[in-house]
Structure formats: structure tokens, C-alpha cells
Amino acid sequence: MAAEEGRVSSAVSDKDVMSKTDGKTKQKKQPQLETNPPKGTRDFYPEDMRLRTWLFDQWRNVAKTYGFSEYDAPVLESESLYTRKAGEEVTQQLYNFVDKGDRAVSLRPEMTPSLARMVMAKKGGLVLPLKWFSIPQCWRYERMTRGRRREHFQWNMDVWGVAGVEAEAELLSAMVTFFQNVGLTSDDVGIKVNSRMVIGEVLTELGIPEEKFAATCVLVDKLEKLPLDAIQGDLEELGLDRSVVERLTEVLTNTSIEAIRNVLGEESVAVQQLEQLIELCKAYGIENWILFDASVVRGLAYYTGVVFEAFDRKGELRAIAGGGRYDKLLETFGGDPTPAAGFGFGDAVIVELLRDRNVLPSFESSGIDSVVFAMTKDLYGASVDIATKLRAAGQSVDVVLESKKTKWVFKHADRLGAKYCVIVAPDEFEKGEVSIKNLTEGEQTTVAIESLADWART
């Protein structure tokens, strides 16, 4: 009996084993893969990548024209880099988590704090002034609207070590150069400029302590989207009377530097800086793009001086780009005070604007010069050799890797937007030649294989 009560194979004890292995039983259908990317993010198919590459090339070309050097940093940073205590929206929009090493980390919502960390890491070893740029991907969990996603790429240009508004003027000129390069004019885009020092001087006049300036600016920036009553609680938390913000909003409705001078007086440092900036913009020849608007304060707490914001003149899109001076950012991380200014320029809104103005190029073409195909299997090796010669001569070449009919090949070349179709056919190949069809003009000619490199370079 003991032997009969021993272990029994599960295959033997399972009476349904045959039905499970005979292939006739219908397998349980696997749940279908969710093919959409996470909400607020994007896939970049080849045509999308061609657009993105074109835009990045435009940004890089402008940056290099102005003598800026490119840098990068990890997309994952310590959460503490972004959790400033000034009521900024960005601190509530972090993609943050605790990693497996019990460290609080976050996907970067902006690049400037990473730049500050990198400058601090060199402990004064960098030669100032420095002019750096980057095109990082940034992440914010925020409400999506037209031109606003939860991830975006952003062109950042920053100048460190220059205390005067010469830095801001150089940045504004670079921004305008980009707009001009992509076919936009000052009728399409304007750039509003102001100074945080305007608010600072008003707050000083009202007896508000300096340590509350940054948080007050963040609150004032919210008034563009919210009524005064909506931030009443925040005001009380800061210990500010409603009359303070009412006085500020009265000042910030001014649209001329002359009006601000009448409020702040002839000796106002803010007014003097703004006037100097406008004069420099005239020297750069960009004054038609620039207008003073005292309501622009920007929503980040670290701005200390001039701030600016590029906008759609038709008023249909949100801000295109923005930036300003942030001389005290390094101090908030325990570093030495260092003058700095910069801007961030997102990829989403500018593409919408270029589409609206009909100046966005087409990216349907793959950029391939020639499609090479062999009419018979035994000529495939020859087609590869010919493609190699054309590639060595600088062409972008697609080789048809399978046996296909000529009709299919021409349709394929047309889908790719190729310029030429190089046909390796038995009769021509025997003579040391190939047939080349110009897909734009429809003409077909023969070219000697030994002359292909010269043909490709013409």
C-alpha cells in the first residue's frame, strides 16, 4: 500500500491532460497591448523625428552662431533641486518618487537648476562668463491644453557671470534670430519685457520685507489666470494685506516705461535698467519685436531682475518662450552669488505657431537620394556594390532587400520621396552600366558603373 500512496505525476493525475496538449482547446486570449503612449506624452514616428531634428538643428545653429556651447545633464535629479518654498506651480507638478536606494528623486521639470548644480560642482573652476545651451526633455504633471503636454523638449540658453543687461539683450537677439530664420516676423511674434525690480521697489515702498519678494511675485503671476479672491488665502499666509496686491496690480497695468518712471521716480534702478535694455535692443536691430509690459513677472521664484516672454501677436496660443535674470539662484543652493540670465523655449507651441502661419516645412520626404534594386536575384550582389559606391560618394541610399516587381519598387521610391531609382538590369549590367530614373522629371538615362561616384556628386 505504501508504494501506491507515493508521489504521482501531475500529468497522470490530471484527467484532462490530453485535452490541454492536443492543440484543439482554444487558448485564453491575451489582453491587448495598450498602443497609446502615457497621457501627455508622444511617440515620434519617422516623419515626427524629421520635424524634431529640423527644429533642434535650427536651435543649435542659432546657439552656435552666438558662440554658445552645448551641455546636458541627467533627466533624473534629486527632488530637493526643485522643491523651493515659494508657492511655485512646478513643485506641485513633479514626476517624483522614492527610488530603490530610498532617495527622493524627480524627472526634471526644467533645466536651470541642473545647470546651477553643474556650475556649483566645479567649485569656481569654470571661467566666467560662460554661454551654454541645451535641448533637454522636461516633465511636468499638469493640465494639458493646446501646446502644453506633460513632457516637452526645451531650448535653454544661459549666460553666467555677466551682471549687466548686455546678457539679456544678447539672449533676446538670439531668440529673434531664430524667429526670423524660421520665417516669422515681428507681426507674428512679440516679446514682452519687464523687471522683477519694479515689483521689488513697490514692495519696498509699501514696507514689505525683502524675503517675501519672490513669493509675492509668484502670487502676482497667478493673477493672469485667477481672480484676486482665489489667492486670498495665500496672501494671508504670507502676511500680506489685500491692498498690497491691489497696489501692485495698479502699477503692473502700465504699458510704458515712462508711466513706470512716474510711479517709481527718476532714480529708479529698475527703470534705468529697462531703458538701457531697450537701447541695446535698438543696437541689435530688434526693437520692433520688443515691448514693455509691467504685468509680465514670470512664475518662477528665482527671477531677480529683467524678465521677458515671447507671445503670439494674435493671442491664440500660450507663451512661446520665457526667461530672465536669476542672480540669486546659486545662493539658494548654498553657493556664492553669481549673476546669470537665460531663457527656456518649448517645442510644442512654436510648432503650432509655425503651422498656423503656414511656414512649417513639409517632412513627408525621407531625404533618401536613390533607391537601388536588382531586377534579378543573381544581380543582388551587384546592386549592393553599386549602393556602396553611391553611399561612399555621399548619397543617402535605400537598397531593395527582397525580390520585388519593378512596379512595386517605383511605388516604394515614391513613398520615400526618393529622387532617383537606380535599376540594375541584366542587359545594362553586362555593358557595365545601370539605368537611372529621375523620379522628379520622369527621365531615364544610363550611367557607366565606374562613373557613378561622379554622377552622385553632381
XYZ file of C-alpha atoms in Angstrom:
458
model
C 0.000 0.000 0.000
C 2.844 2.361 0.799
C 4.054 2.225 -2.802
C 0.597 3.029 -4.091
C 0.398 6.103 -1.843
C 3.709 7.611 -3.073
C 4.095 10.681 -5.311
C 2.137 10.553 -8.539
C 2.977 12.573 -11.660
C 0.673 15.557 -12.096
C 0.391 14.572 -15.751
C -1.021 11.198 -14.720
C -3.363 12.606 -12.073
C -4.717 15.286 -14.411
C -7.514 13.565 -16.326
C -7.721 16.498 -18.767
C -4.047 16.429 -19.726
C -4.718 15.184 -23.261
C -7.244 17.905 -23.988
C -4.726 20.508 -22.818
C -1.958 19.290 -25.110
C -3.724 18.154 -28.252
C -3.841 21.693 -29.645
C -7.583 21.634 -30.119
C -8.511 23.532 -26.969
C -8.901 27.269 -27.557
C -6.212 29.190 -25.697
C -7.239 32.095 -23.480
C -6.769 35.324 -25.420
C -4.069 37.605 -24.050
C -5.206 41.126 -23.137
C -4.456 43.527 -25.974
C -1.491 45.841 -25.565
C -2.369 49.491 -24.938
C -0.905 51.126 -28.031
C -1.229 54.751 -26.932
C 1.711 56.301 -25.066
C 1.063 57.507 -21.497
C -1.251 60.527 -21.386
C 0.530 63.760 -22.173
C 3.470 62.079 -23.932
C 4.256 61.446 -27.596
C 5.585 58.828 -29.964
C 7.939 60.113 -32.636
C 7.425 58.271 -35.909
C 9.997 58.941 -38.673
C 8.134 61.984 -40.043
C 7.808 63.382 -36.494
C 11.502 62.798 -35.938
C 12.367 64.679 -39.118
C 10.401 67.675 -37.802
C 12.052 67.406 -34.381
C 15.524 67.119 -35.894
C 14.860 70.154 -38.099
C 13.710 72.227 -35.098
C 16.666 71.155 -32.958
C 19.035 71.982 -35.829
C 17.507 75.474 -36.059
C 18.058 75.973 -32.322
C 21.603 74.594 -32.418
C 22.560 76.742 -35.402
C 21.406 79.923 -33.663
C 23.160 78.986 -30.415
C 26.421 78.290 -32.213
C 26.101 81.495 -34.247
C 26.007 83.367 -30.927
C 29.006 81.484 -29.519
C 27.179 79.203 -27.072
C 28.438 75.717 -26.124
C 26.116 72.730 -25.694
C 25.793 70.770 -22.428
C 23.454 68.154 -20.979
C 22.502 66.651 -17.605
C 20.570 63.593 -16.336
C 16.799 63.614 -16.823
C 16.609 62.185 -13.275
C 17.659 64.553 -10.491
C 17.359 64.840 -6.712
C 13.893 66.112 -5.784
C 15.415 68.754 -3.490
C 16.708 70.569 -6.564
C 13.137 71.682 -7.347
C 11.313 71.987 -4.020
C 11.794 75.693 -3.375
C 9.357 77.110 -0.812
C 7.762 79.929 -2.788
C 4.412 78.544 -3.891
C 5.527 77.756 -7.443
C 3.273 75.518 -9.513
C 6.238 73.467 -10.648
C 6.739 71.997 -7.168
C 3.215 70.551 -7.370
C 3.776 69.136 -10.864
C 6.822 66.941 -10.298
C 7.091 63.387 -11.585
C 8.752 62.397 -8.325
C 9.242 59.134 -6.438
C 11.495 57.350 -3.945
C 13.958 55.072 -5.724
C 15.204 51.645 -4.588
C 18.016 53.308 -2.650
C 15.409 55.264 -0.632
C 16.381 58.522 -2.374
C 13.757 61.153 -3.260
C 14.226 61.811 -6.975
C 12.325 63.521 -9.779
C 12.254 63.747 -13.546
C 13.453 67.258 -14.329
C 10.647 69.791 -14.862
C 13.140 72.440 -16.054
C 16.860 72.659 -16.809
C 18.116 75.736 -14.957
C 18.529 74.047 -11.523
C 20.590 71.275 -13.168
C 22.786 73.940 -14.748
C 23.223 75.598 -11.345
C 24.206 72.235 -9.823
C 26.777 71.670 -12.583
C 28.285 75.138 -12.098
C 28.498 74.559 -8.332
C 30.111 71.155 -8.878
C 33.120 72.834 -10.496
C 33.711 74.864 -7.298
C 34.770 78.022 -9.104
C 36.770 76.094 -11.709
C 34.760 77.431 -14.640
C 35.994 80.536 -16.427
C 33.247 83.180 -16.462
C 31.417 84.435 -18.352
C 30.055 81.198 -19.734
C 27.483 80.890 -22.507
C 25.854 77.449 -22.559
C 22.809 75.955 -24.244
C 20.920 72.664 -24.085
C 17.822 70.973 -25.514
C 16.550 68.825 -22.620
C 13.335 66.844 -22.329
C 11.351 68.165 -19.351
C 8.464 66.596 -17.436
C 5.556 68.231 -15.583
C 2.319 66.620 -14.477
C -0.004 69.457 -15.438
C -3.315 70.098 -17.138
C -2.966 69.717 -20.882
C -4.054 72.376 -23.352
C -3.060 73.250 -26.897
C 0.731 73.482 -26.962
C 1.061 72.116 -23.419
C 1.956 68.496 -22.710
C 3.340 66.598 -19.741
C 6.656 66.197 -21.493
C 8.306 68.575 -23.893
C 11.700 69.468 -25.267
C 13.019 72.895 -24.407
C 15.775 75.022 -25.874
C 17.675 76.624 -22.995
C 20.267 79.380 -23.447
C 22.037 80.862 -20.418
C 24.743 83.430 -19.738
C 26.577 83.251 -16.391
C 28.953 85.836 -14.996
C 27.574 88.994 -16.670
C 25.838 91.373 -14.260
C 24.557 93.885 -16.813
C 21.575 93.753 -19.167
C 24.003 93.085 -22.015
C 23.342 89.401 -21.263
C 19.578 89.772 -21.624
C 19.959 91.755 -24.861
C 22.169 89.026 -26.354
C 19.605 86.376 -25.389
C 16.718 88.369 -26.831
C 18.635 88.864 -30.071
C 19.290 85.112 -30.342
C 15.585 84.425 -29.832
C 14.629 86.914 -32.567
C 17.229 85.414 -34.920
C 15.555 82.027 -34.536
C 12.128 83.504 -35.302
C 13.480 85.187 -38.413
C 15.283 82.033 -39.559
C 12.047 80.004 -39.499
C 10.017 82.585 -41.391
C 8.291 84.549 -38.612
C 8.172 88.335 -38.358
C 7.501 90.900 -35.639
C 3.896 90.915 -36.881
C 3.642 87.270 -35.785
C 5.579 87.365 -32.509
C 6.304 89.976 -29.858
C 8.492 89.795 -26.753
C 7.226 91.478 -23.593
C 9.887 92.707 -21.177
C 9.699 93.870 -17.569
C 11.802 93.716 -14.417
C 11.138 91.997 -11.104
C 12.846 95.045 -9.617
C 9.727 97.077 -10.472
C 7.749 94.911 -8.048
C 10.644 94.995 -5.578
C 10.710 98.775 -5.492
C 6.935 98.964 -4.998
C 7.081 96.393 -2.182
C 9.918 98.301 -0.523
C 7.820 101.459 -0.714
C 4.965 99.532 0.969
C 7.246 98.267 3.741
C 7.194 94.599 2.690
C 10.377 92.720 3.769
C 12.720 91.501 1.012
C 12.370 87.819 1.963
C 8.739 87.946 0.801
C 9.508 89.410 -2.655
C 9.913 86.104 -4.530
C 6.761 84.524 -3.108
C 4.800 87.707 -3.848
C 5.967 87.649 -7.472
C 4.791 84.054 -7.822
C 1.349 85.088 -6.485
C 1.152 88.088 -8.806
C 1.956 85.829 -11.755
C -1.071 83.677 -10.857
C -3.374 86.686 -11.238
C -3.132 86.257 -15.011
C -5.176 83.051 -14.613
C -7.015 83.559 -11.309
C -9.118 86.313 -9.686
C -7.705 88.085 -6.649
C -10.148 86.268 -4.356
C -8.669 82.905 -5.407
C -5.271 83.757 -3.901
C -6.601 85.489 -0.792
C -5.561 82.570 1.421
C -2.015 82.620 0.023
C -1.822 86.348 0.688
C -2.864 85.890 4.287
C -0.326 83.080 4.713
C 2.384 85.495 3.581
C 1.045 88.132 5.934
C 0.182 90.487 3.076
C -2.780 92.789 3.095
C -5.070 92.682 0.058
C -4.259 96.349 -0.537
C -0.623 95.386 -1.279
C -1.630 93.263 -4.268
C -4.190 95.843 -5.358
C -1.415 98.461 -5.363
C 0.865 96.088 -7.292
C -1.762 95.299 -9.912
C -2.363 99.035 -10.317
C 1.338 99.505 -11.084
C 1.562 96.409 -13.277
C -1.156 97.569 -15.656
C 1.238 100.171 -17.051
C 2.447 99.539 -20.589
C 5.142 102.190 -20.924
C 8.443 102.758 -19.155
C 7.539 106.459 -18.881
C 4.470 105.580 -16.806
C 6.579 103.368 -14.518
C 9.101 106.189 -14.142
C 6.281 108.452 -12.965
C 5.404 105.863 -10.312
C 8.922 104.924 -9.183
C 10.795 108.181 -9.799
C 13.786 109.237 -11.881
C 16.268 107.430 -9.626
C 14.611 104.018 -10.048
C 17.239 101.347 -10.811
C 14.531 99.198 -12.443
C 13.617 101.981 -14.858
C 17.277 102.687 -15.672
C 17.931 99.018 -16.469
C 14.843 98.734 -18.658
C 15.788 101.868 -20.581
C 19.303 100.534 -21.125
C 17.891 97.206 -22.341
C 15.630 98.952 -24.878
C 18.600 100.953 -26.191
C 20.622 97.744 -26.624
C 17.719 96.136 -28.470
C 17.816 99.074 -30.880
C 21.534 98.429 -31.397
C 20.736 94.783 -32.247
C 18.018 95.958 -34.635
C 15.263 94.038 -32.830
C 13.303 96.909 -31.277
C 10.209 96.125 -33.380
C 9.931 92.789 -31.574
C 10.217 94.240 -28.052
C 7.534 95.922 -25.964
C 7.387 96.869 -22.316
C 4.635 95.229 -20.255
C 4.728 95.660 -16.481
C 2.337 92.724 -15.982
C 4.997 90.175 -17.010
C 6.584 88.747 -13.858
C 7.061 85.016 -14.759
C 6.093 82.262 -12.348
C 9.449 81.021 -11.047
C 10.660 82.328 -7.711
C 14.332 82.595 -8.642
C 13.991 85.506 -11.092
C 15.523 88.692 -9.701
C 15.684 91.284 -12.482
C 14.673 91.600 -16.129
C 12.038 89.060 -17.227
C 10.686 88.502 -20.724
C 8.103 86.429 -22.556
C 7.614 85.754 -26.278
C 3.962 85.657 -27.329
C 1.699 85.090 -30.322
C 0.524 88.515 -31.572
C -2.868 87.024 -32.487
C -3.336 85.875 -28.894
C -4.381 82.350 -29.884
C -1.525 80.453 -28.225
C 0.057 80.412 -24.788
C 3.538 81.835 -24.168
C 6.078 80.698 -26.772
C 9.167 81.208 -24.627
C 10.230 82.998 -21.466
C 13.170 83.822 -19.285
C 15.011 86.424 -17.283
C 17.708 87.166 -14.743
C 18.277 84.879 -11.758
C 21.298 86.234 -9.879
C 20.469 84.570 -6.536
C 19.734 81.014 -7.686
C 23.141 79.676 -6.683
C 22.725 81.171 -3.203
C 19.533 79.163 -2.658
C 21.659 76.014 -3.097
C 24.358 77.234 -0.708
C 26.687 78.643 -3.359
C 28.211 82.051 -3.963
C 26.097 84.787 -5.582
C 26.687 84.641 -9.340
C 24.950 86.814 -11.952
C 23.032 84.766 -14.524
C 20.294 85.128 -17.129
C 18.640 82.719 -19.537
C 15.515 81.525 -21.292
C 13.528 78.367 -21.969
C 11.837 77.809 -25.339
C 9.489 74.807 -25.651
C 8.996 72.739 -28.799
C 5.188 72.386 -28.675
C 3.890 75.962 -29.002
C 6.363 77.032 -31.680
C 5.346 74.115 -33.925
C 1.678 75.081 -33.504
C 2.534 78.670 -34.419
C 4.557 77.693 -37.485
C 1.661 75.543 -38.677
C -0.828 78.363 -38.111
C 1.326 80.773 -40.128
C 1.917 78.239 -42.930
C 5.711 78.399 -42.621
C 6.378 74.902 -41.280
C 8.278 72.881 -43.913
C 6.987 69.512 -45.132
C 8.642 66.451 -43.608
C 6.982 63.785 -45.769
C 10.163 63.111 -47.731
C 12.602 60.705 -46.083
C 15.608 62.554 -47.503
C 16.726 59.485 -49.476
C 18.575 60.263 -52.708
C 18.435 56.929 -54.518
C 16.647 53.589 -54.336
C 18.756 50.754 -55.805
C 17.249 47.435 -56.864
C 18.262 44.368 -58.804
C 15.841 43.104 -61.458
C 17.047 39.522 -60.932
C 18.242 37.617 -57.871
C 21.678 36.933 -59.342
C 22.278 40.712 -59.616
C 21.542 41.430 -55.930
C 25.269 41.360 -55.040
C 25.925 43.846 -57.822
C 23.147 46.128 -56.515
C 24.755 46.110 -53.058
C 28.127 47.028 -54.597
C 26.515 49.893 -56.534
C 24.716 51.158 -53.411
C 28.024 51.076 -51.529
C 29.675 53.212 -54.249
C 26.837 55.755 -54.094
C 26.960 55.911 -50.288
C 30.713 56.447 -50.387
C 30.066 59.354 -52.754
C 27.780 60.967 -50.153
C 24.308 59.829 -51.192
C 21.596 58.505 -48.891
C 20.691 55.148 -50.470
C 17.971 52.579 -49.837
C 18.618 49.060 -51.203
C 15.575 46.912 -52.012
C 16.386 43.864 -49.867
C 13.868 41.432 -51.375
C 12.843 40.311 -54.850
C 10.168 42.757 -55.954
C 8.439 43.706 -59.175
C 9.501 46.941 -60.835
C 6.072 48.497 -60.278
C 6.357 47.919 -56.517
C 9.854 49.428 -56.476
C 8.723 52.643 -58.152
C 5.812 52.994 -55.735
C 8.197 52.348 -52.836
C 10.602 55.024 -54.083
C 7.698 57.448 -54.447
C 6.526 56.754 -50.864
C 10.023 57.518 -49.614
C 10.210 60.695 -51.679
C 13.465 59.483 -53.251
C 14.972 61.493 -56.098
C 16.259 58.609 -58.213
C 15.687 54.938 -58.862
C 18.847 53.024 -59.853
C 17.933 49.875 -61.801
C 20.431 47.031 -62.053
C 19.199 45.116 -65.102
C 20.906 42.211 -66.939
C 21.449 43.898 -70.332
C 22.804 47.169 -68.939
C 24.913 45.436 -66.305
C 26.559 43.295 -68.971
C 27.682 46.545 -70.623
C 28.947 47.908 -67.276
C 26.027 50.306 -66.913
C 22.901 50.914 -64.827
C 19.626 52.665 -65.663
C 18.788 55.706 -63.550
C 15.309 57.180 -63.481
C 14.874 60.756 -62.287
C 11.666 60.453 -60.269
C 11.027 64.199 -60.278
C 11.317 64.761 -64.024
C 10.441 61.235 -65.198
C 13.539 60.958 -67.424
C 15.611 57.773 -67.577
C 19.270 57.571 -68.589
C 22.124 55.061 -68.425
C 25.326 55.709 -66.483
C 28.542 53.696 -66.501
C 29.067 51.949 -63.165
C 32.630 53.273 -62.989
C 31.229 56.835 -63.310
C 28.579 56.504 -60.618
C 30.626 58.366 -57.997
C 30.945 61.375 -60.335
C 27.206 61.219 -61.155
C 26.324 61.108 -57.424
C 28.365 64.212 -56.716
C 26.794 66.327 -59.463
